[in-house]
Short mmCIF file of C-alpha atoms in Angstrom, two decimals:
data_model
loop_
_atom_site.label_atom_id
_atom_site.label_comp_id
_atom_site.label_asym_id
_atom_site.label_seq_id
_atom_site.Cartn_x
_atom_site.Cartn_y
_atom_site.Cartn_z
CA UNK A 1 23.28 -11.60 -16.97
CA UNK A 2 21.23 -14.79 -16.96
CA UNK A 3 18.27 -15.11 -14.61
CA UNK A 4 15.89 -17.97 -13.84
CA UNK A 5 12.17 -17.25 -13.89
CA UNK A 6 10.28 -20.00 -12.08
CA UNK A 7 6.61 -20.16 -12.91
CA UNK A 8 7.58 -18.28 -16.02
CA UNK A 9 4.80 -20.07 -17.84
CA UNK A 10 2.03 -18.14 -16.06
CA UNK A 11 0.73 -14.77 -17.23
CA UNK A 12 2.86 -12.64 -14.91
CA UNK A 13 5.96 -14.74 -15.55
CA UNK A 14 5.55 -14.44 -19.30
CA UNK A 15 5.31 -10.66 -19.19
CA UNK A 16 8.40 -10.47 -16.99
CA UNK A 17 10.33 -12.79 -19.31
CA UNK A 18 9.45 -10.67 -22.33
CA UNK A 19 10.37 -7.37 -20.69
CA UNK A 20 13.66 -8.61 -19.26
CA UNK A 21 14.66 -10.20 -22.57
CA UNK A 22 13.89 -6.93 -24.33
CA UNK A 23 16.13 -5.19 -21.79
CA UNK A 24 19.04 -7.50 -22.61
CA UNK A 25 18.73 -10.00 -19.77
CA UNK A 26 18.98 -13.70 -20.67
CA UNK A 27 15.95 -15.43 -19.16
CA UNK A 28 15.67 -19.13 -18.38
CA UNK A 29 11.99 -19.93 -17.99
CA UNK A 30 11.38 -22.69 -15.46
CA UNK A 31 8.39 -24.96 -15.19
CA UNK A 32 7.58 -28.10 -13.24
CA UNK A 33 7.99 -30.00 -16.51
CA UNK A 34 11.09 -29.46 -18.64
CA UNK A 35 9.01 -29.78 -21.82
CA UNK A 36 6.51 -27.14 -20.77
CA UNK A 37 9.26 -24.68 -19.89
CA UNK A 38 10.86 -25.31 -23.27
CA UNK A 39 7.58 -24.90 -25.15
CA UNK A 40 6.65 -21.62 -23.42
CA UNK A 41 10.12 -20.24 -24.06
CA UNK A 42 9.72 -21.06 -27.75
CA UNK A 43 6.37 -19.24 -27.83
CA UNK A 44 7.92 -16.19 -26.19
CA UNK A 45 10.85 -16.21 -28.61
CA UNK A 46 8.42 -16.44 -31.50
CA UNK A 47 6.58 -13.40 -30.18
CA UNK A 48 9.70 -11.27 -29.65
CA UNK A 49 11.80 -12.32 -32.61
CA UNK A 50 15.47 -11.55 -32.14
CA UNK A 51 15.58 -9.91 -28.71
CA UNK A 52 18.68 -8.50 -26.96
CA UNK A 53 18.32 -11.09 -24.18
CA UNK A 54 17.75 -14.75 -25.01
CA UNK A 55 14.84 -16.77 -23.66
CA UNK A 56 15.25 -20.50 -23.08
CA UNK A 57 13.10 -22.94 -21.14
CA UNK A 58 13.59 -26.00 -18.99
CA UNK A 59 12.62 -27.47 -15.59
CA UNK A 60 12.66 -25.28 -12.49
CA UNK A 61 15.67 -27.10 -11.03
CA UNK A 62 17.60 -26.81 -14.28
CA UNK A 63 16.70 -23.12 -14.55
CA UNK A 64 17.99 -22.46 -11.02
CA UNK A 65 21.29 -24.12 -11.93
CA UNK A 66 21.57 -21.93 -15.04
CA UNK A 67 21.00 -18.63 -13.19
CA UNK A 68 24.19 -16.78 -12.41
CA UNK A 69 22.73 -14.77 -9.54
CA UNK A 70 18.98 -14.10 -9.55
CA UNK A 71 16.09 -16.55 -9.38
CA UNK A 72 12.68 -14.93 -9.80
CA UNK A 73 9.72 -16.83 -8.35
CA UNK A 74 6.41 -16.15 -10.12
CA UNK A 75 4.31 -19.23 -9.44
CA UNK A 76 0.73 -19.07 -8.19
CA UNK A 77 0.72 -18.96 -4.38
CA UNK A 78 -0.31 -22.63 -4.22
CA UNK A 79 3.08 -23.48 -5.69
CA UNK A 80 5.08 -21.09 -3.48
CA UNK A 81 5.99 -23.31 -0.55
CA UNK A 82 6.42 -26.62 -2.44
CA UNK A 83 8.56 -25.02 -5.15
CA UNK A 84 10.85 -23.37 -2.60
CA UNK A 85 11.15 -26.52 -0.48
CA UNK A 86 12.06 -28.64 -3.48
CA UNK A 87 14.66 -26.18 -4.77
CA UNK A 88 16.15 -25.03 -1.47
CA UNK A 89 19.58 -26.62 -1.98
CA UNK A 90 19.96 -25.33 -5.53
CA UNK A 91 19.09 -21.80 -4.42
CA UNK A 92 22.00 -21.54 -1.98
CA UNK A 93 24.24 -18.61 -2.83
CA UNK A 94 21.68 -17.04 -5.16
CA UNK A 95 19.18 -14.27 -4.53
CA UNK A 96 15.49 -15.13 -4.66
CA UNK A 97 13.27 -12.40 -6.09
CA UNK A 98 9.78 -13.26 -4.88
CA UNK A 99 6.90 -11.72 -6.86
CA UNK A 100 4.25 -14.12 -5.51
CA UNK A 101 1.15 -12.68 -3.82
CA UNK A 102 -0.96 -14.88 -1.55
CA UNK A 103 -4.55 -14.33 -2.68
CA UNK A 104 -7.51 -16.48 -1.66
CA UNK A 105 -7.97 -19.17 -4.30
CA UNK A 106 -11.70 -18.45 -4.55
CA UNK A 107 -11.40 -14.65 -4.33
CA UNK A 108 -8.48 -12.67 -5.77
CA UNK A 109 -9.74 -9.56 -3.95
CA UNK A 110 -8.88 -11.21 -0.64
CA UNK A 111 -5.37 -11.26 0.80
CA UNK A 112 -4.74 -14.70 2.28
CA UNK A 113 -1.27 -14.62 3.82
CA UNK A 114 0.57 -17.64 5.22
CA UNK A 115 1.30 -17.80 8.96
CA UNK A 116 4.63 -16.01 8.36
CA UNK A 117 2.64 -12.90 7.36
CA UNK A 118 3.53 -12.67 3.66
CA UNK A 119 4.92 -14.74 0.82
CA UNK A 120 8.27 -12.96 1.08
CA UNK A 121 8.58 -13.77 4.78
CA UNK A 122 7.53 -17.37 4.13
CA UNK A 123 10.20 -17.70 1.45
CA UNK A 124 12.87 -16.33 3.77
CA UNK A 125 11.75 -18.73 6.51
CA UNK A 126 11.99 -21.69 4.14
CA UNK A 127 15.31 -20.75 2.56
CA UNK A 128 17.14 -19.59 5.68
CA UNK A 129 20.37 -17.61 5.75
CA UNK A 130 21.95 -19.11 2.62
CA UNK A 131 19.53 -17.42 0.21
CA UNK A 132 18.46 -13.81 0.71
CA UNK A 133 14.89 -13.11 -0.39
CA UNK A 134 13.73 -9.84 -1.92
CA UNK A 135 10.03 -9.24 -2.51
CA UNK A 136 9.31 -7.22 -5.66
CA UNK A 137 6.93 -6.42 -8.53
CA UNK A 138 3.82 -7.42 -6.54
CA UNK A 139 1.59 -4.62 -7.75
CA UNK A 140 2.10 -4.68 -11.50
CA UNK A 141 -0.72 -6.51 -13.24
CA UNK A 142 -0.01 -9.39 -15.60
CA UNK A 143 -1.90 -7.51 -18.29
CA UNK A 144 0.32 -4.45 -17.94
CA UNK A 145 3.47 -6.58 -17.96
CA UNK A 146 2.30 -8.30 -21.13
CA UNK A 147 1.83 -5.03 -23.10
CA UNK A 148 5.53 -4.85 -23.86
CA UNK A 149 5.23 -1.93 -26.26
CA UNK A 150 3.78 0.25 -23.48
CA UNK A 151 5.95 1.50 -20.59
CA UNK A 152 4.90 0.33 -17.13
CA UNK A 153 3.40 3.43 -15.58
CA UNK A 154 3.55 2.43 -11.93
CA UNK A 155 6.29 2.04 -9.35
CA UNK A 156 7.77 -1.01 -7.62
CA UNK A 157 8.37 -1.32 -3.89
CA UNK A 158 10.95 -3.92 -2.92
CA UNK A 159 11.62 -5.28 0.54
CA UNK A 160 13.78 -7.81 2.29
CA UNK A 161 15.95 -8.34 5.32
CA UNK A 162 19.32 -8.13 3.52
CA UNK A 163 20.23 -4.68 2.30
CA UNK A 164 22.99 -5.87 -0.03
CA UNK A 165 20.56 -8.24 -1.77
CA UNK A 166 18.08 -5.38 -2.24
CA UNK A 167 20.86 -3.23 -3.65
CA UNK A 168 21.61 -6.01 -6.17
CA UNK A 169 17.96 -6.56 -7.11
CA UNK A 170 17.09 -2.90 -7.58
CA UNK A 171 18.90 -2.46 -10.95
CA UNK A 172 17.46 -5.76 -12.18
CA UNK A 173 13.92 -4.53 -11.53
CA UNK A 174 14.73 -1.11 -12.95
CA UNK A 175 15.48 -2.85 -16.26
CA UNK A 176 11.70 -3.34 -16.52
CA UNK A 177 11.45 0.43 -16.91
CA UNK A 178 10.02 1.22 -13.50
CA UNK A 179 11.03 3.34 -10.55
CA UNK A 180 12.04 1.12 -7.66
CA UNK A 181 11.88 2.05 -3.99
CA UNK A 182 13.36 0.23 -1.01
CA UNK A 183 10.36 -0.29 1.27
CA UNK A 184 12.34 -1.76 4.15
CA UNK A 185 12.45 -5.16 5.80
CA UNK A 186 10.60 -8.26 4.64
CA UNK A 187 7.72 -7.44 7.01
CA UNK A 188 6.78 -4.62 4.62
CA UNK A 189 5.67 -7.33 2.20
CA UNK A 190 2.54 -7.68 4.35
CA UNK A 191 1.43 -4.25 3.16
CA UNK A 192 2.80 -4.44 -0.37
CA UNK A 193 1.39 -7.88 -1.19
CA UNK A 194 -1.94 -6.95 0.44
CA UNK A 195 -2.12 -3.85 -1.77
CA UNK A 196 -2.35 -6.19 -4.77
CA UNK A 197 -5.65 -7.55 -3.47
CA UNK A 198 -6.88 -3.97 -2.98
CA UNK A 199 -5.85 -3.04 -6.52
CA UNK A 200 -7.67 -6.09 -7.90
CA UNK A 201 -10.70 -4.93 -5.95
CA UNK A 202 -10.47 -1.46 -7.49
CA UNK A 203 -10.22 -3.03 -10.93
CA UNK A 204 -13.43 -4.97 -10.37
CA UNK A 205 -15.31 -2.00 -8.90
CA UNK A 206 -18.35 -0.77 -10.76
CA UNK A 207 -17.57 2.73 -9.52
CA UNK A 208 -13.90 3.07 -10.36
CA UNK A 209 -13.60 3.84 -14.06
CA UNK A 210 -10.40 1.94 -14.79
CA UNK A 211 -8.64 -1.37 -14.83
CA UNK A 212 -5.14 -2.73 -14.24
CA UNK A 213 -4.58 -0.25 -11.43
CA UNK A 214 -1.12 0.19 -10.01
CA UNK A 215 0.60 2.30 -7.39
CA UNK A 216 2.80 5.31 -7.84
CA UNK A 217 4.74 6.96 -5.08
CA UNK A 218 4.18 10.65 -5.19
CA UNK A 219 6.49 13.08 -3.48
CA UNK A 220 7.05 16.74 -3.18
CA UNK A 221 10.30 17.91 -4.69
CA UNK A 222 12.97 18.98 -2.28
CA UNK B 1 -22.30 20.23 7.72
CA UNK B 2 -20.57 20.26 11.10
CA UNK B 3 -17.96 17.62 11.92
CA UNK B 4 -16.00 16.83 15.06
CA UNK B 5 -12.25 16.42 14.77
CA UNK B 6 -10.87 14.63 17.82
CA UNK B 7 -7.18 15.09 18.33
CA UNK B 8 -7.59 18.13 16.17
CA UNK B 9 -4.83 19.79 18.12
CA UNK B 10 -2.09 17.56 16.65
CA UNK B 11 -0.32 18.33 13.37
CA UNK B 12 -2.48 16.07 11.18
CA UNK B 13 -5.68 17.21 12.87
CA UNK B 14 -4.81 20.87 12.39
CA UNK B 15 -4.18 20.43 8.66
CA UNK B 16 -7.46 18.56 8.26
CA UNK B 17 -9.35 21.25 10.20
CA UNK B 18 -7.91 24.00 7.99
CA UNK B 19 -8.66 22.20 4.73
CA UNK B 20 -12.21 21.23 5.68
CA UNK B 21 -12.98 24.74 6.92
CA UNK B 22 -11.67 26.15 3.64
CA UNK B 23 -14.00 23.72 1.84
CA UNK B 24 -17.01 25.04 3.74
CA UNK B 25 -17.29 22.39 6.46
CA UNK B 26 -17.82 23.59 10.02
CA UNK B 27 -15.18 21.92 12.19
CA UNK B 28 -15.38 21.39 15.92
CA UNK B 29 -11.87 20.69 17.16
CA UNK B 30 -11.86 18.34 20.14
CA UNK B 31 -9.16 17.93 22.75
CA UNK B 32 -8.92 16.19 26.09
CA UNK B 33 -9.15 19.60 27.70
CA UNK B 34 -11.89 22.01 26.66
CA UNK B 35 -9.51 24.95 27.02
CA UNK B 36 -6.89 23.43 24.74
CA UNK B 37 -9.45 22.67 22.05
CA UNK B 38 -10.70 26.24 22.29
CA UNK B 39 -7.20 27.71 22.12
CA UNK B 40 -6.16 25.62 19.08
CA UNK B 41 -9.37 26.54 17.28
CA UNK B 42 -8.63 30.21 17.90
CA UNK B 43 -5.14 29.79 16.47
CA UNK B 44 -6.54 28.09 13.37
CA UNK B 45 -9.16 30.80 12.90
CA UNK B 46 -6.44 33.43 13.22
CA UNK B 47 -4.47 31.69 10.49
CA UNK B 48 -7.39 31.34 8.07
CA UNK B 49 -9.23 34.57 8.69
CA UNK B 50 -12.83 34.44 7.53
CA UNK B 51 -13.15 30.91 6.11
CA UNK B 52 -16.27 29.40 4.49
CA UNK B 53 -16.50 26.80 7.28
CA UNK B 54 -16.22 27.85 10.92
CA UNK B 55 -13.70 26.35 13.34
CA UNK B 56 -14.56 26.12 17.01
CA UNK B 57 -12.92 24.17 19.82
CA UNK B 58 -13.98 22.33 22.95
CA UNK B 59 -13.55 18.99 24.74
CA UNK B 60 -13.73 15.74 22.78
CA UNK B 61 -17.07 14.76 24.34
CA UNK B 62 -18.58 18.18 23.61
CA UNK B 63 -17.26 18.04 20.05
CA UNK B 64 -18.87 14.63 19.48
CA UNK B 65 -22.20 16.01 20.69
CA UNK B 66 -21.90 18.96 18.29
CA UNK B 67 -21.20 16.80 15.21
CA UNK B 68 -24.24 16.23 13.06
CA UNK B 69 -22.92 13.05 11.42
CA UNK B 70 -19.14 12.62 11.18
CA UNK B 71 -16.57 12.32 13.94
CA UNK B 72 -12.98 12.25 12.70
CA UNK B 73 -10.42 10.65 15.00
CA UNK B 74 -6.89 11.99 14.59
CA UNK B 75 -5.20 11.34 17.92
CA UNK B 76 -1.80 9.70 18.26
CA UNK B 77 -2.21 5.92 18.41
CA UNK B 78 -1.59 5.94 22.16
CA UNK B 79 -4.88 7.82 22.53
CA UNK B 80 -6.84 5.67 20.09
CA UNK B 81 -8.31 3.03 22.37
CA UNK B 82 -8.89 5.21 25.50
CA UNK B 83 -10.52 7.99 23.48
CA UNK B 84 -12.89 5.59 21.77
CA UNK B 85 -13.76 3.77 24.98
CA UNK B 86 -14.53 7.00 26.79
CA UNK B 87 -16.70 8.37 23.95
CA UNK B 88 -18.43 5.16 22.89
CA UNK B 89 -21.93 6.16 24.03
CA UNK B 90 -21.78 9.61 22.46
CA UNK B 91 -20.65 8.14 19.15
CA UNK B 92 -23.78 6.03 18.72
CA UNK B 93 -25.58 6.88 15.51
CA UNK B 94 -22.61 8.78 14.08
CA UNK B 95 -19.93 7.66 11.64
CA UNK B 96 -16.37 7.46 12.91
CA UNK B 97 -13.72 8.42 10.36
CA UNK B 98 -10.50 6.93 11.68
CA UNK B 99 -7.28 8.46 10.37
CA UNK B 100 -5.06 7.03 13.12
CA UNK B 101 -2.04 4.91 12.17
CA UNK B 102 -0.45 2.60 14.75
CA UNK B 103 3.27 3.30 14.54
CA UNK B 104 5.85 2.15 17.07
CA UNK B 105 6.34 4.91 19.62
CA UNK B 106 10.11 4.71 19.30
CA UNK B 107 10.20 4.22 15.51
CA UNK B 108 7.70 5.81 13.13
CA UNK B 109 9.04 3.63 10.31
CA UNK B 110 7.65 0.56 12.07
CA UNK B 111 4.00 -0.47 11.83
CA UNK B 112 2.85 -1.63 15.25
CA UNK B 113 -0.75 -2.76 14.88
CA UNK B 114 -3.05 -3.71 17.75
CA UNK B 115 -4.22 -7.33 18.09
CA UNK B 116 -7.24 -6.54 15.88
CA UNK B 117 -4.83 -6.00 12.96
CA UNK B 118 -5.26 -2.26 12.39
CA UNK B 119 -6.52 0.88 14.10
CA UNK B 120 -9.68 0.84 11.98
CA UNK B 121 -10.50 -2.72 12.99
CA UNK B 122 -9.77 -1.92 16.63
CA UNK B 123 -12.13 1.06 16.49
CA UNK B 124 -14.89 -1.07 14.98
CA UNK B 125 -14.36 -3.73 17.66
CA UNK B 126 -14.62 -1.11 20.42
CA UNK B 127 -17.62 0.74 19.01
CA UNK B 128 -19.67 -2.25 17.85
CA UNK B 129 -22.64 -2.12 15.53
CA UNK B 130 -24.00 1.27 16.61
CA UNK B 131 -21.16 3.26 15.06
CA UNK B 132 -19.79 2.35 11.64
CA UNK B 133 -16.06 3.01 11.27
CA UNK B 134 -14.40 4.13 8.04
CA UNK B 135 -10.61 4.28 7.84
CA UNK B 136 -9.32 7.16 5.71
CA UNK B 137 -6.55 9.70 4.99
CA UNK B 138 -3.83 7.48 6.47
CA UNK B 139 -1.19 8.20 3.87
CA UNK B 140 -1.27 12.00 3.61
CA UNK B 141 1.54 13.57 5.62
CA UNK B 142 0.79 16.20 8.24
CA UNK B 143 3.17 18.52 6.41
CA UNK B 144 1.26 18.18 3.15
CA UNK B 145 -2.07 18.69 4.92
CA UNK B 146 -0.73 21.84 6.52
CA UNK B 147 0.30 23.48 3.21
CA UNK B 148 -3.25 24.61 2.57
CA UNK B 149 -2.36 26.72 -0.46
CA UNK B 150 -1.04 23.64 -2.27
CA UNK B 151 -3.38 20.91 -3.54
CA UNK B 152 -2.86 17.47 -2.04
CA UNK B 153 -1.25 15.54 -4.83
CA UNK B 154 -1.91 12.01 -3.62
CA UNK B 155 -4.94 9.76 -3.37
CA UNK B 156 -6.92 8.45 -0.41
CA UNK B 157 -7.97 4.85 0.09
CA UNK B 158 -10.90 4.38 2.44
CA UNK B 159 -12.11 1.11 3.95
CA UNK B 160 -14.72 -0.19 6.32
CA UNK B 161 -17.26 -2.91 6.80
CA UNK B 162 -20.37 -0.79 6.09
CA UNK B 163 -20.76 0.24 2.48
CA UNK B 164 -23.34 2.94 3.17
CA UNK B 165 -21.00 4.59 5.69
CA UNK B 166 -18.19 4.57 3.11
CA UNK B 167 -20.55 6.10 0.57
CA UNK B 168 -21.28 8.88 3.07
CA UNK B 169 -17.63 9.47 3.97
CA UNK B 170 -16.34 9.56 0.41
CA UNK B 171 -17.68 13.05 -0.46
CA UNK B 172 -16.47 14.39 2.89
CA UNK B 173 -12.92 13.26 2.12
CA UNK B 174 -13.20 14.48 -1.47
CA UNK B 175 -13.73 17.97 -0.05
CA UNK B 176 -10.02 17.88 0.87
CA UNK B 177 -9.33 17.94 -2.85
CA UNK B 178 -8.22 14.35 -3.28
CA UNK B 179 -9.33 11.35 -5.28
CA UNK B 180 -10.91 8.77 -2.99
CA UNK B 181 -11.07 5.05 -3.65
CA UNK B 182 -13.07 2.40 -1.82
CA UNK B 183 -10.43 -0.14 -0.82
CA UNK B 184 -12.87 -2.67 0.60
CA UNK B 185 -13.52 -4.02 4.08
CA UNK B 186 -11.88 -2.82 7.28
CA UNK B 187 -9.23 -5.54 6.95
CA UNK B 188 -7.73 -3.49 4.10
CA UNK B 189 -6.64 -0.99 6.76
CA UNK B 190 -3.84 -3.43 7.60
CA UNK B 191 -2.24 -2.65 4.25
CA UNK B 192 -3.20 1.01 4.06
CA UNK B 193 -2.09 1.95 7.57
CA UNK B 194 1.11 -0.10 7.13
CA UNK B 195 1.88 1.83 3.94
CA UNK B 196 2.21 4.97 6.07
CA UNK B 197 5.17 3.44 7.88
CA UNK B 198 6.70 2.54 4.51
CA UNK B 199 6.20 6.10 3.23
CA UNK B 200 7.81 7.50 6.37
CA UNK B 201 10.70 5.15 5.70
CA UNK B 202 11.01 6.44 2.13
CA UNK B 203 10.99 10.00 3.43
CA UNK B 204 13.90 9.25 5.75
CA UNK B 205 15.90 7.36 3.13
CA UNK B 206 19.27 8.75 2.15
CA UNK B 207 18.72 7.34 -1.34
CA UNK B 208 15.21 8.56 -2.16
CA UNK B 209 15.47 12.22 -3.15
CA UNK B 210 12.17 13.43 -1.71
CA UNK B 211 10.06 13.92 1.36
CA UNK B 212 6.37 13.81 2.32
CA UNK B 213 5.79 10.88 -0.01
CA UNK B 214 2.26 9.79 -0.75
CA UNK B 215 0.49 7.20 -2.85
CA UNK B 216 -1.31 7.63 -6.11
CA UNK B 217 -3.39 4.96 -7.77
CA UNK B 218 -2.43 4.74 -11.37
CA UNK B 219 -4.63 3.06 -13.91
CA UNK B 220 -4.83 2.54 -17.60
CA UNK B 221 -7.72 4.33 -19.23
CA UNK B 222 -10.56 2.15 -20.38
#
């Protein structure tokens, strides 16, 4: 399996690239500049040594072309719409896994959704019927992702309007070592993405004695 | 401490009344009809026997007058706006704890918020500056609340625009035996209330092997 990871040069993208490579997934890190993608990939390879999955780097458009099925979008929200619009044609027939959270640029504790209601819904609106969008991994902090020797101790809620695409994405996300739950249609991204802002708020609280908070789904046994 | 519990005759209200009474809080169950409130309170007292906090029942307006500080609103969403509008004057100077979640009447898996964005924000808009509103206990299922011999194994996120009101409500909610986190301003209720619809969806999933799901905040230790 070879996936593209656009915005793979940012902190969250790097952690995802490392964890997927360790799980045996080949990862093509994309960046706006081919050279930057290549350089970051080399840094990640240096950190991991000989990992089960290979990490390479190139431009976003080249990375999309390399992906056999999944393209993961992990840019800052400012790059969400322009990246998707510029890559729309190349994404046809692939599944977009959108991990972007729209936070206010001057205040990460504030959810600042686009008119569509969430990043996931915006992506689906831009890409149309040719590319199913699945929102995922919104609530796992970049710090937690980066600590690759420590299991991720929170859960992932995924959502999207195409059930078959969610069914395909679920095992990919499970490779990160997390429990994954189908949270319903893309509209659920409004709650899930928003929760990231709330978690960032908890992390910055003087009262709450922790950091890098995440969500777990608790349930009574049958 | 004596609190009013409006809509205390519904399943979530009953569980809250039982747990608060067991924790030593006097609970005045309110209903649209005085007689119904009285009857439900008698049923709850019969179930608990001699509890540390006393449960009585009366009309909503009488219950509000009895409350020394906190009025908990636990009606179905259809009763949210009319109940608040009819009790607005009596609520002045008290703190409203809003546990109502706006779900579609024909589909509890669908979040159906009012124009204000959430029930908590709608309540604050109706009540104005004289009554601070704190959203709380949205994600704990009525079934879990009702199993009073079993600790509630999920967390509670509270939100509201008045910090001092949240600081007052936090220990009240902690009496239910849960961890309580300040999730920020009332706008956070959009995510927290919406999560209830997602949890109900998980509970009805053929894939997810559990029921009565809740949320826990996980965090790395310092």
